[in-house]
mmCIF file of C-alpha atoms in Angstrom:
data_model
loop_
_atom_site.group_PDB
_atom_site.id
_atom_site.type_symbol
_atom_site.label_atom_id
_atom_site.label_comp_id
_atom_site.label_asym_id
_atom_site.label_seq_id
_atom_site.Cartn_x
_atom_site.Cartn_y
_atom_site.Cartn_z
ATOM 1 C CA UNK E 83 0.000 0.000 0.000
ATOM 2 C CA UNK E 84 1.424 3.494 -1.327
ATOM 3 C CA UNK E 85 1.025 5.961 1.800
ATOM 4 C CA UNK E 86 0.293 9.834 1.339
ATOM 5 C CA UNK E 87 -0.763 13.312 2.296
ATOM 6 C CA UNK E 88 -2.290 14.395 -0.560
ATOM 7 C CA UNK E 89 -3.437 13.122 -4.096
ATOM 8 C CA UNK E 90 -0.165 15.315 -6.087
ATOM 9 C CA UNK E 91 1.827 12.329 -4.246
ATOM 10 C CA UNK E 92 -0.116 9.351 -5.431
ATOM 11 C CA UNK E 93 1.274 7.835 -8.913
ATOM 12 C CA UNK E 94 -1.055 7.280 -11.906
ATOM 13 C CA UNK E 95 1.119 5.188 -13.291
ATOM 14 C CA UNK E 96 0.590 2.653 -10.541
ATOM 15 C CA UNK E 97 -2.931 2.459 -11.944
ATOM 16 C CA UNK E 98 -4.833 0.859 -14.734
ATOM 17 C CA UNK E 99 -5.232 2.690 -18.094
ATOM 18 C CA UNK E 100 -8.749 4.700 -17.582
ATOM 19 C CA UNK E 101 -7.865 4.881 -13.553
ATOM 20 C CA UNK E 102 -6.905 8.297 -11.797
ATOM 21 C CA UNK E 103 -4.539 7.854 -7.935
ATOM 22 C CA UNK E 104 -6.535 9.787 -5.328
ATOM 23 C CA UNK E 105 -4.822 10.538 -1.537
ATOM 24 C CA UNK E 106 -8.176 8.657 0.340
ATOM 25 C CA UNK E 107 -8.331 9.479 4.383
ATOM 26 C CA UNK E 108 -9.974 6.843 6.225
ATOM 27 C CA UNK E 109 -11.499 7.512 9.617
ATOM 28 C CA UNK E 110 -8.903 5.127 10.930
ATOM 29 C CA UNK E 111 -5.173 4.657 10.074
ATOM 30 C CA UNK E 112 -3.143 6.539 7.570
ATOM 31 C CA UNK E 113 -4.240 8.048 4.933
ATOM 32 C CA UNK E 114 -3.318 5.825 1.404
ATOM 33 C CA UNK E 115 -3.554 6.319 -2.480
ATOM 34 C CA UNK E 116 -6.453 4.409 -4.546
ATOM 35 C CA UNK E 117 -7.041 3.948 -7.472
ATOM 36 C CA UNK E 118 -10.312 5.036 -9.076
ATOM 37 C CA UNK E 119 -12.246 6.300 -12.630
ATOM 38 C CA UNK E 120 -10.945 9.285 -14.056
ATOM 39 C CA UNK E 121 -14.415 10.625 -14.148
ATOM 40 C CA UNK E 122 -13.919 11.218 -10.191
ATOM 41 C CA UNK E 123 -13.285 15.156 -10.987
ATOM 42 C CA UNK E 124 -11.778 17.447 -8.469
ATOM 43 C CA UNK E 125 -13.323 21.238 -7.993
ATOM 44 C CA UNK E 126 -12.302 23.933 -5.837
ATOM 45 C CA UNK E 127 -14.394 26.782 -4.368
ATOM 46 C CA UNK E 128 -13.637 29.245 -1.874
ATOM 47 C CA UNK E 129 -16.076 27.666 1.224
ATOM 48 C CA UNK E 130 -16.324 23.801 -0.376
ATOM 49 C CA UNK E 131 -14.611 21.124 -1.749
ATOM 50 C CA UNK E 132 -16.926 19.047 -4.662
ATOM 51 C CA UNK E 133 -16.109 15.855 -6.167
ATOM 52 C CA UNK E 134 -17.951 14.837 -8.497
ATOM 53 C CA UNK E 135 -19.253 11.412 -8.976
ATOM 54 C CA UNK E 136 -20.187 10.662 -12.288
ATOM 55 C CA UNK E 137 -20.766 6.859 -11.397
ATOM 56 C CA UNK E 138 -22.658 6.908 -7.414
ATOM 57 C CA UNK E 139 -20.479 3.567 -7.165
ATOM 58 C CA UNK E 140 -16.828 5.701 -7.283
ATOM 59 C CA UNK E 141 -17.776 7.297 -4.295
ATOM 60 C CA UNK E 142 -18.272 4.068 -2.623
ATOM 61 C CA UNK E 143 -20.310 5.447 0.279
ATOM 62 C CA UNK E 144 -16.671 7.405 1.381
ATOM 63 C CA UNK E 145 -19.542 10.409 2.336
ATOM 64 C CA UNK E 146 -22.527 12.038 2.184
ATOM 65 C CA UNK E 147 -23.815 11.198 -1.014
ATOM 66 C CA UNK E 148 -26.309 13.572 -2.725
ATOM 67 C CA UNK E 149 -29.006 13.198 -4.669
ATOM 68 C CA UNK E 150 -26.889 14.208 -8.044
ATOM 69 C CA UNK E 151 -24.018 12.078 -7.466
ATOM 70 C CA UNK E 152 -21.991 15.455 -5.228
ATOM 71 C CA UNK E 153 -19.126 14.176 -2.471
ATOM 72 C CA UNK E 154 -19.098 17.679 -0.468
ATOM 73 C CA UNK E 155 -16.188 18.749 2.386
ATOM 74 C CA UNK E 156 -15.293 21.345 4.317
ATOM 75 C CA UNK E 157 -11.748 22.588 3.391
ATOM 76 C CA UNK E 158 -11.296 23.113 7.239
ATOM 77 C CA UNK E 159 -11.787 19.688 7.547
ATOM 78 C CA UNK E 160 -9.219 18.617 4.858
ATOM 79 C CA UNK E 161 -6.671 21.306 6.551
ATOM 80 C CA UNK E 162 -6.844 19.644 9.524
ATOM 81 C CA UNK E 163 -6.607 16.008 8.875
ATOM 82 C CA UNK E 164 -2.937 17.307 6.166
ATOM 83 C CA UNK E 165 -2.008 18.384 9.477
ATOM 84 C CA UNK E 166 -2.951 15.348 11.859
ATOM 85 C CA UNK E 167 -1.041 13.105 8.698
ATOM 86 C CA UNK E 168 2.166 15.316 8.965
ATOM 87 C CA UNK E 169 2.197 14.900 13.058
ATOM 88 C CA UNK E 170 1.947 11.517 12.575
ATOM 89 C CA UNK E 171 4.523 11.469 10.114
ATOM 90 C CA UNK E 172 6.902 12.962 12.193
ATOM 91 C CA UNK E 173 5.821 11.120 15.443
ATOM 92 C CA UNK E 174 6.322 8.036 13.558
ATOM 93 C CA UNK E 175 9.652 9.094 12.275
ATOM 94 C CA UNK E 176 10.795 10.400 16.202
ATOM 95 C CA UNK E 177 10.330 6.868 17.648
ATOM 96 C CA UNK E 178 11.630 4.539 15.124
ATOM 97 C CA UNK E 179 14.512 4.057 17.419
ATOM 98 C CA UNK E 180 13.148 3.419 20.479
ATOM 99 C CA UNK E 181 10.816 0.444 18.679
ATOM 100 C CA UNK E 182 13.421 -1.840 18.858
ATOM 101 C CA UNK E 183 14.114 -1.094 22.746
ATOM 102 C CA UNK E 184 10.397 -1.488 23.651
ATOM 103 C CA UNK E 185 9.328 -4.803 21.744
ATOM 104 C CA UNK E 186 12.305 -5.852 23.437
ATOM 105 C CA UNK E 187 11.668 -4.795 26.601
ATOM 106 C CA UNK E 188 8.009 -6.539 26.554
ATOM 107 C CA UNK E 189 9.996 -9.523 25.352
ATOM 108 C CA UNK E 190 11.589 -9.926 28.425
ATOM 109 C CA UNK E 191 9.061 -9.099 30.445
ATOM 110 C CA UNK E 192 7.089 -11.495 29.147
ATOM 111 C CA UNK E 193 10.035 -14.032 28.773
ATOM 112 C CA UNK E 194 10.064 -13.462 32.680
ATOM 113 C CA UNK E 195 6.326 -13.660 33.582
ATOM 114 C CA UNK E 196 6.331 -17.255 31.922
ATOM 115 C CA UNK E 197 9.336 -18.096 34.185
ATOM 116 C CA UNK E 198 8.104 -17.073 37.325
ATOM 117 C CA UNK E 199 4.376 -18.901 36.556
ATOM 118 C CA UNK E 200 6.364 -22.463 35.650
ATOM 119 C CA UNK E 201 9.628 -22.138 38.129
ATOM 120 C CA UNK E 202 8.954 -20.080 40.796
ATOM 121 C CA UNK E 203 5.236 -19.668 41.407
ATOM 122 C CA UNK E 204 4.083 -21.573 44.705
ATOM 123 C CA UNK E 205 2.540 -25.136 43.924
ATOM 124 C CA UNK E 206 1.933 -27.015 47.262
ATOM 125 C CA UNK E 207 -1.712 -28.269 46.138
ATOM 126 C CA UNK E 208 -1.691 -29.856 42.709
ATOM 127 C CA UNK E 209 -4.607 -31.769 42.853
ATOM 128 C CA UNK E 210 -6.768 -29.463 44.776
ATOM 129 C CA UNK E 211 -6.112 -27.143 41.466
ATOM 130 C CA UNK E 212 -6.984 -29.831 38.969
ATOM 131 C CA UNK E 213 -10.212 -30.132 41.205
ATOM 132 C CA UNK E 214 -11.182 -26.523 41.257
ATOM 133 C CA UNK E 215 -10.556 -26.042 37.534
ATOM 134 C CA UNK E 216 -12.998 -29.252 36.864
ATOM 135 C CA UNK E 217 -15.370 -27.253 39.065
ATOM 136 C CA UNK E 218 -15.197 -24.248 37.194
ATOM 137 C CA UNK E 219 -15.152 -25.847 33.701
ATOM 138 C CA UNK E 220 -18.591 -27.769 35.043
ATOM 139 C CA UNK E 221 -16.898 -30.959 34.517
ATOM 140 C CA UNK E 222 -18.004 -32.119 38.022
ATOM 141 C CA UNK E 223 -21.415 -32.826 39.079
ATOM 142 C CA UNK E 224 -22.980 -31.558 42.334
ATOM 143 C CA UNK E 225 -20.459 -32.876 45.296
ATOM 144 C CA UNK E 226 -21.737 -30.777 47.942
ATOM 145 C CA UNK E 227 -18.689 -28.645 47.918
ATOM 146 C CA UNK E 228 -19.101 -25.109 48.060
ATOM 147 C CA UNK E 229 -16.690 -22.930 46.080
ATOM 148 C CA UNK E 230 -15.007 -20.161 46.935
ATOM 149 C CA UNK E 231 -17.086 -16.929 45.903
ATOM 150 C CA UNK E 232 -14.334 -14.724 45.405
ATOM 151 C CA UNK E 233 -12.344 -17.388 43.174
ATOM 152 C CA UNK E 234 -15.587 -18.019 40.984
ATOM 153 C CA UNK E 235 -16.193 -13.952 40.472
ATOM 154 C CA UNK E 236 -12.213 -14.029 39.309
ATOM 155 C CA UNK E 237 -12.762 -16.873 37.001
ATOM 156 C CA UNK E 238 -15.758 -15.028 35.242
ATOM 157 C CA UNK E 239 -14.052 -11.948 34.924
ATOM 158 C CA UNK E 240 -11.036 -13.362 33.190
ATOM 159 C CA UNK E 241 -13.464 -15.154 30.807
ATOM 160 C CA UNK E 242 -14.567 -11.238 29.920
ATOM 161 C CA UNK E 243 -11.602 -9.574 30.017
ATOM 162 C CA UNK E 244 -10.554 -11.002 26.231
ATOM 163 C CA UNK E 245 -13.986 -9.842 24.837
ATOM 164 C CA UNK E 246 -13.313 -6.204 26.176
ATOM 165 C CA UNK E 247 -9.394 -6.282 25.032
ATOM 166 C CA UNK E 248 -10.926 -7.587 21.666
ATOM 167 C CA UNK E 249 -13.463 -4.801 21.300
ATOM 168 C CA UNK E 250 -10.419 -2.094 22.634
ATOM 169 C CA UNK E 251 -7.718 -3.510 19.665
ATOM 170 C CA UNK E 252 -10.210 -4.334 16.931
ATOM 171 C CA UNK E 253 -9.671 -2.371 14.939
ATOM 172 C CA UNK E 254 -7.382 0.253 16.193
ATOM 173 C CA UNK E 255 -4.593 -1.855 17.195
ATOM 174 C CA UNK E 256 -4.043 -3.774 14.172
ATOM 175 C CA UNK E 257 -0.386 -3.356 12.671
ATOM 176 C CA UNK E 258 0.158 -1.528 9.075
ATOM 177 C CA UNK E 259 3.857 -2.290 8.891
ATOM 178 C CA UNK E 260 3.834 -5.884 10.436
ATOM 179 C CA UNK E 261 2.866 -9.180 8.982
ATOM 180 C CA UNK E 262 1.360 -10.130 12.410
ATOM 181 C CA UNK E 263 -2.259 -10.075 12.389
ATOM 182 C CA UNK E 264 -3.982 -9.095 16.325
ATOM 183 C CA UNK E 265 -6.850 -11.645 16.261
ATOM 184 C CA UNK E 266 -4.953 -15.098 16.515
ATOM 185 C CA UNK E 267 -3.783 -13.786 20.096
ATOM 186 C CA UNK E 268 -6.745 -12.337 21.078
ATOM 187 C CA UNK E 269 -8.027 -15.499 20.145
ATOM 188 C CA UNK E 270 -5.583 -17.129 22.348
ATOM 189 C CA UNK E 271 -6.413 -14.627 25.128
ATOM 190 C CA UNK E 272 -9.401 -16.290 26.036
ATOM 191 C CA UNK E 273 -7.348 -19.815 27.542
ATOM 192 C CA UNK E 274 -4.161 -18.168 28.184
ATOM 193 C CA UNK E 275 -4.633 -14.715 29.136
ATOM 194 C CA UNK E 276 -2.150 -11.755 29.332
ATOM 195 C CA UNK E 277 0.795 -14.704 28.682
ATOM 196 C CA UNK E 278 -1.014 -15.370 25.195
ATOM 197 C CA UNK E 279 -1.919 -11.304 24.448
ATOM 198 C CA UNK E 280 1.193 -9.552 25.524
ATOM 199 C CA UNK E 281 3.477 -11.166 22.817
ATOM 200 C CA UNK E 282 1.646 -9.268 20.289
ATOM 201 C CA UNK E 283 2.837 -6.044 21.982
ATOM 202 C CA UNK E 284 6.026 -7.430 20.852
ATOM 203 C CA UNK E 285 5.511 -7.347 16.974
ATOM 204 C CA UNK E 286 2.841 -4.565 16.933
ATOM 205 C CA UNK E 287 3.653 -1.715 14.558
ATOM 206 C CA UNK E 288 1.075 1.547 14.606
ATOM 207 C CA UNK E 289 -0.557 3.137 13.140
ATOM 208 C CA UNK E 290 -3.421 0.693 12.738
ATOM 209 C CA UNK E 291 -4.066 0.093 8.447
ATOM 210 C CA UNK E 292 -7.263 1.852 6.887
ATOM 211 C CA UNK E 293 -10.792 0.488 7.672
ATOM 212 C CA UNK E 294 -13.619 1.030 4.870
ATOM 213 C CA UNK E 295 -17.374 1.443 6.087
ATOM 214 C CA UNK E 296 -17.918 -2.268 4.829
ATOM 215 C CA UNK E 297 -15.408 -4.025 6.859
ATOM 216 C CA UNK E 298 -17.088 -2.417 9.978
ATOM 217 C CA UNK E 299 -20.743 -3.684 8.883
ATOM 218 C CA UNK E 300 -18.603 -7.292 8.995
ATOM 219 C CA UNK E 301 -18.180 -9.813 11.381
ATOM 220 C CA UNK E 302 -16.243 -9.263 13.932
ATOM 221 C CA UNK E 303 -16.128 -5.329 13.804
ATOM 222 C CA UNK E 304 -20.406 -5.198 13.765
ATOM 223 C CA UNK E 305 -20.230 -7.475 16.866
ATOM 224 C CA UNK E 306 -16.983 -5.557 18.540
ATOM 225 C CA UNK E 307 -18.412 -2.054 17.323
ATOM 226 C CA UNK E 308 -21.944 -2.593 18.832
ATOM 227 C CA UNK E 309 -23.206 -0.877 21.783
ATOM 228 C CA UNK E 310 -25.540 -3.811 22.728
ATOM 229 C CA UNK E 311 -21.994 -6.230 23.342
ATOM 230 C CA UNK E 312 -20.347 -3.067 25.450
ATOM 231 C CA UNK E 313 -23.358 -2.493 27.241
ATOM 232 C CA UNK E 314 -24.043 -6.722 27.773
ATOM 233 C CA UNK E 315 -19.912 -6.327 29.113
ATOM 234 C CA UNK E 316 -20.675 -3.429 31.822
ATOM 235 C CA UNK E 317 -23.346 -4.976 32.923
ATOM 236 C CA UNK E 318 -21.518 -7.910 33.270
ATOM 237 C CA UNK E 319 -18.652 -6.598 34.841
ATOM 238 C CA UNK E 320 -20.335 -4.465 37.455
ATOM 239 C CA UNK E 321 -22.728 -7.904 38.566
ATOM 240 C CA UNK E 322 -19.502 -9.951 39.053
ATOM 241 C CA UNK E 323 -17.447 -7.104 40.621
ATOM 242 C CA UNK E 324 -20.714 -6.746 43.073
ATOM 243 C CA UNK E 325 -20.684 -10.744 43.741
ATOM 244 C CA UNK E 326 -16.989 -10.671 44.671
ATOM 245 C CA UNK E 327 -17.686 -7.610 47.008
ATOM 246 C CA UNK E 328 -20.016 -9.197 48.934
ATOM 247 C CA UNK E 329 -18.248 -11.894 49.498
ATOM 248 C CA UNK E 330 -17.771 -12.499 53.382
ATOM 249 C CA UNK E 331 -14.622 -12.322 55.291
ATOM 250 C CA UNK E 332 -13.889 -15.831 55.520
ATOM 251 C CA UNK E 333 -14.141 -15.966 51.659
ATOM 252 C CA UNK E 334 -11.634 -13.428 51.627
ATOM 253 C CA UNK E 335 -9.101 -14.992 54.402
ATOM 254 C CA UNK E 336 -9.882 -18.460 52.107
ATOM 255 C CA UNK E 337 -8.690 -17.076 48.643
ATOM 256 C CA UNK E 338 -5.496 -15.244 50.138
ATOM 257 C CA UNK E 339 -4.773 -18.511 51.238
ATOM 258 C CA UNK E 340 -5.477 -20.228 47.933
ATOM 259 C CA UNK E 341 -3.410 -17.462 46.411
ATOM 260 C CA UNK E 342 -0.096 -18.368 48.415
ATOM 261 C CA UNK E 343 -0.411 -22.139 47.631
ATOM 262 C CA UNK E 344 -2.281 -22.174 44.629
ATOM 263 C CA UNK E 345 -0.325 -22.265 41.460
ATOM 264 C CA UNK E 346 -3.650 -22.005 39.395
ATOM 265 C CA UNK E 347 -4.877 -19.145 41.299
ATOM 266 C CA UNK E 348 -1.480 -17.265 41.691
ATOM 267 C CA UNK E 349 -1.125 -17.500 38.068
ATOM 268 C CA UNK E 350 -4.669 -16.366 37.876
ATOM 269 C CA UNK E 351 -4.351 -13.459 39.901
ATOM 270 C CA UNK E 352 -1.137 -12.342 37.939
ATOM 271 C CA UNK E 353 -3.121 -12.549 34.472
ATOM 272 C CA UNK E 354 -5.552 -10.589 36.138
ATOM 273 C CA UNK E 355 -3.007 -7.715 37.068
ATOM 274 C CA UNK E 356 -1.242 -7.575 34.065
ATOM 275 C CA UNK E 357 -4.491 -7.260 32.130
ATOM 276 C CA UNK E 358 -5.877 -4.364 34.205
ATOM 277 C CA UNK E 359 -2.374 -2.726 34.420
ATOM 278 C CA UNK E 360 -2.832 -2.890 30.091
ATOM 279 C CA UNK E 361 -6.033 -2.071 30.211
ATOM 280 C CA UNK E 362 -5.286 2.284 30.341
ATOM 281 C CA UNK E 363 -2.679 1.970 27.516
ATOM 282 C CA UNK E 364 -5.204 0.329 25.337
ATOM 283 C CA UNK E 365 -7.952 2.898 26.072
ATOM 284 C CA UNK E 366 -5.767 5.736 25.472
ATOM 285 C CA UNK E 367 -4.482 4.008 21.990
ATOM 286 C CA UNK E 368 -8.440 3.310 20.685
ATOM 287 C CA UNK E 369 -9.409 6.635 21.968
ATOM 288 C CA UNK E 370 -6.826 8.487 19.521
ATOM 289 C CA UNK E 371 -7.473 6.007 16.952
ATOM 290 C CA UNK E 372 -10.589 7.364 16.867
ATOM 291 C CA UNK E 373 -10.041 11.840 17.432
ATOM 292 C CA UNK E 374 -11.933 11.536 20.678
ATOM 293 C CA UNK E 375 -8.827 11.946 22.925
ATOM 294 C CA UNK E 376 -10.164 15.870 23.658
ATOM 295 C CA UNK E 377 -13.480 14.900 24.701
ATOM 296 C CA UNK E 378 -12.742 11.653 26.299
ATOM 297 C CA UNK E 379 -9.217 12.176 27.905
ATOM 298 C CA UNK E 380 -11.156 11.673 31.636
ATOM 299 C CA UNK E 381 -12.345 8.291 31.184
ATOM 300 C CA UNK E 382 -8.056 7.176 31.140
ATOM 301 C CA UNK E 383 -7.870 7.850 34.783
ATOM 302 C CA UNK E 384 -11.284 5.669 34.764
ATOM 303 C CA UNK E 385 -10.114 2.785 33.129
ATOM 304 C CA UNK E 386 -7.558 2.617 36.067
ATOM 305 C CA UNK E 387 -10.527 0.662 37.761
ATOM 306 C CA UNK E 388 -9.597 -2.837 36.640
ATOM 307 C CA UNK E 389 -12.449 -4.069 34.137
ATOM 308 C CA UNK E 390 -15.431 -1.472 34.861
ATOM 309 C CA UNK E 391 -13.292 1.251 33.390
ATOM 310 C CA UNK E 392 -12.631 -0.056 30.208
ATOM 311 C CA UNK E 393 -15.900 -1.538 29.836
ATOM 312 C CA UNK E 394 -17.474 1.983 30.556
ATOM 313 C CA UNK E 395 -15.219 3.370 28.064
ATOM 314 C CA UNK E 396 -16.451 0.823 25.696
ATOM 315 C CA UNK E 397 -20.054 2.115 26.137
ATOM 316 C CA UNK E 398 -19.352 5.723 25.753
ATOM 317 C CA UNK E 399 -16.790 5.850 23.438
ATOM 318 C CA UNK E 400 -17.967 6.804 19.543
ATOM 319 C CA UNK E 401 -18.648 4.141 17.254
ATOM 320 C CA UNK E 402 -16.297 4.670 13.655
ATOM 321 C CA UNK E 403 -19.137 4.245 11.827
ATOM 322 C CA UNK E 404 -20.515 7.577 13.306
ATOM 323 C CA UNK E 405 -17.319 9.565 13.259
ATOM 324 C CA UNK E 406 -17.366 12.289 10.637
ATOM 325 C CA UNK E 407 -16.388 11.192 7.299
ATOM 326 C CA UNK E 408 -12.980 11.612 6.888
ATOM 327 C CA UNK E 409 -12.590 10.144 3.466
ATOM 328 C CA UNK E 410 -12.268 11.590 0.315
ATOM 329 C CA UNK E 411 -9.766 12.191 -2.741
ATOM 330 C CA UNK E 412 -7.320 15.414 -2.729
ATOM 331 C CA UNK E 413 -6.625 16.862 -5.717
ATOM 332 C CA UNK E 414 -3.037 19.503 -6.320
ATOM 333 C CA UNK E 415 -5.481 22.378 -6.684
ATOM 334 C CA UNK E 416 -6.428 22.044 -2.750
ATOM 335 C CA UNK E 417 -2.327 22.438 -2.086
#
């Protein structure tokens, strides 16, 4: 993919005979050159910018379409987003150099974190873990024992935390200079937790690539993107948060005790700390993903609360498909 600022950049000669390069800015990611008809026809006037669209289907719903074909944009708007692509042209360029030191940092740290889980981690009660995870999994019937309330609200939230990392990195934390795609370790997320998610940090390369509006009305991104799943999460979150809370005191004493011979649970717990401690970063990177960082900067300190923040972020964050579109060709006469 040929990256740009505006359309003077983009090479015809990369495109098909009858085909015109246009600079397109998605509402996500950098902005890239397409090809398209060379009856897509650039005008300038003093308060808009027109394209218009002989053929409804060149436009490919990157706007407002109306009814006689016209593609309409504030020049404002187009000054603004040549000026967000140049930032983040030179942002990118400033921290090239510390890339290298960071994925390897997370490396380590993660190299580490699988250490400590397999070699140092208590493990005095091996089969009393292989019974509670049978428990939890329903493998085992009714037995009469009662399990611990404050382990069972732990092992719920864990199952949720992948959904809301999924719906925080999908798609805003998708790599456009890496091969590595996010989903196979969000995927893996959901049985091995932060030890499965946090090698991803490792390979991830922003800015996130260019979504279209018909990869969002797609599965996963419909699902991810709707209000009804971050609304379903909240709820969820605040009901098991709740049943952990009133827990009693014994349950309490019981799973600090579980924690310093358990090497299920002290695992457990550790997932459950690195994911809330990740939680903030990924907020902060979906919120400026998406231009809301001015009106949604106080929800960061929020999403310090380990699963009810991000899953209230979730809910009131702006969906991409109702951003303003940010799409459209420029042409040299708007330099």
């Amino acid at each position: 993919m040929e990256y740009c600022q505006t359309t003077a950049q983009c090479k015809d000669s990369r495109c098909s005979p009858g085909m015109k390069a246009y600079c397109f800015h998605p509402k996500i990611g950098r902005s890239y050159c397409e090809c398209h008809r060379k009856q897509m026809e650039t005008k300038a006037t003093s308060s808009t910018n027109i394209v218009n669209c002989q053929i409804n289907s060149d436009c490919r719903g990157k706007g407002p379409l109306k009814s006689n074909g016209d593609f309409k944009q504030d020049p404002k708007v187009l000054e603004t987003e040549v000026k967000e692509d140049v930032d983040n042209e030179q942002g990118q360029g400033k921290g090239q150099g510390g890339d290298w030191t960071s994925s390897i940092f997370l490396f380590l740290l993660w190299g580490a974190l699988i250490y400590y889980v397999f070699n140092l981690s208590p493990n005095q009660t091996p089969s009393r873990d292989m019974y509670f995870l049978e428990k939890l999994l329903n493998l085992k019937g009714d037995d009469g024992f009662r399990m611990n309330q404050v382990l069972v609200s732990l092992w719920y939230i864990m199952g949720l935390w992948p959904l809301v990392y999924s719906m925080m990195m999908l798609p805003t934390a998708r790599s456009s200079k890496s091969n590595v795609p996010v989903w196979p370790f969000l995927v893996s997320s959901f049985f091995g937790g932060a030890y499965a998610l946090l090698p991803y940090f490792v390979f991830w390369t922003p800015p996130p690539p260019p979504v279209d509006e018909t990869e969002l009305n797609k599965w996963p991104l419909n699902f991810l993107e709707s209000k009804l799943t971050a609304g379903v999460s909240l709820f969820a979150a605040v009901g098991l948060i709740v049943y952990a809370a009133l827990a009693s005191g014994a349950d309490w004493k019981e799973f600090f005790q579980y924690f310093r011979e358990s090497k299920f649970i002290h695992a457990t717990c550790l997932d459950f700390t690195l994911l809330s401690a990740f939680a903030p970063f990924c907020v902060y990177n979906d919120m400026t993903a998406r231009k809301w960082y001015d009106k949604g900067s106080w929800l960061l300190p929020v999403s310090l609360v380990p699963v009810l923040g991000p899953a209230l972020y979730l809910v009131l964050r702006p969906s991409l498909s109702d951003l303003p579109a940010s799409q459209g060709p420029r042409s040299s006469e708007q330099e």
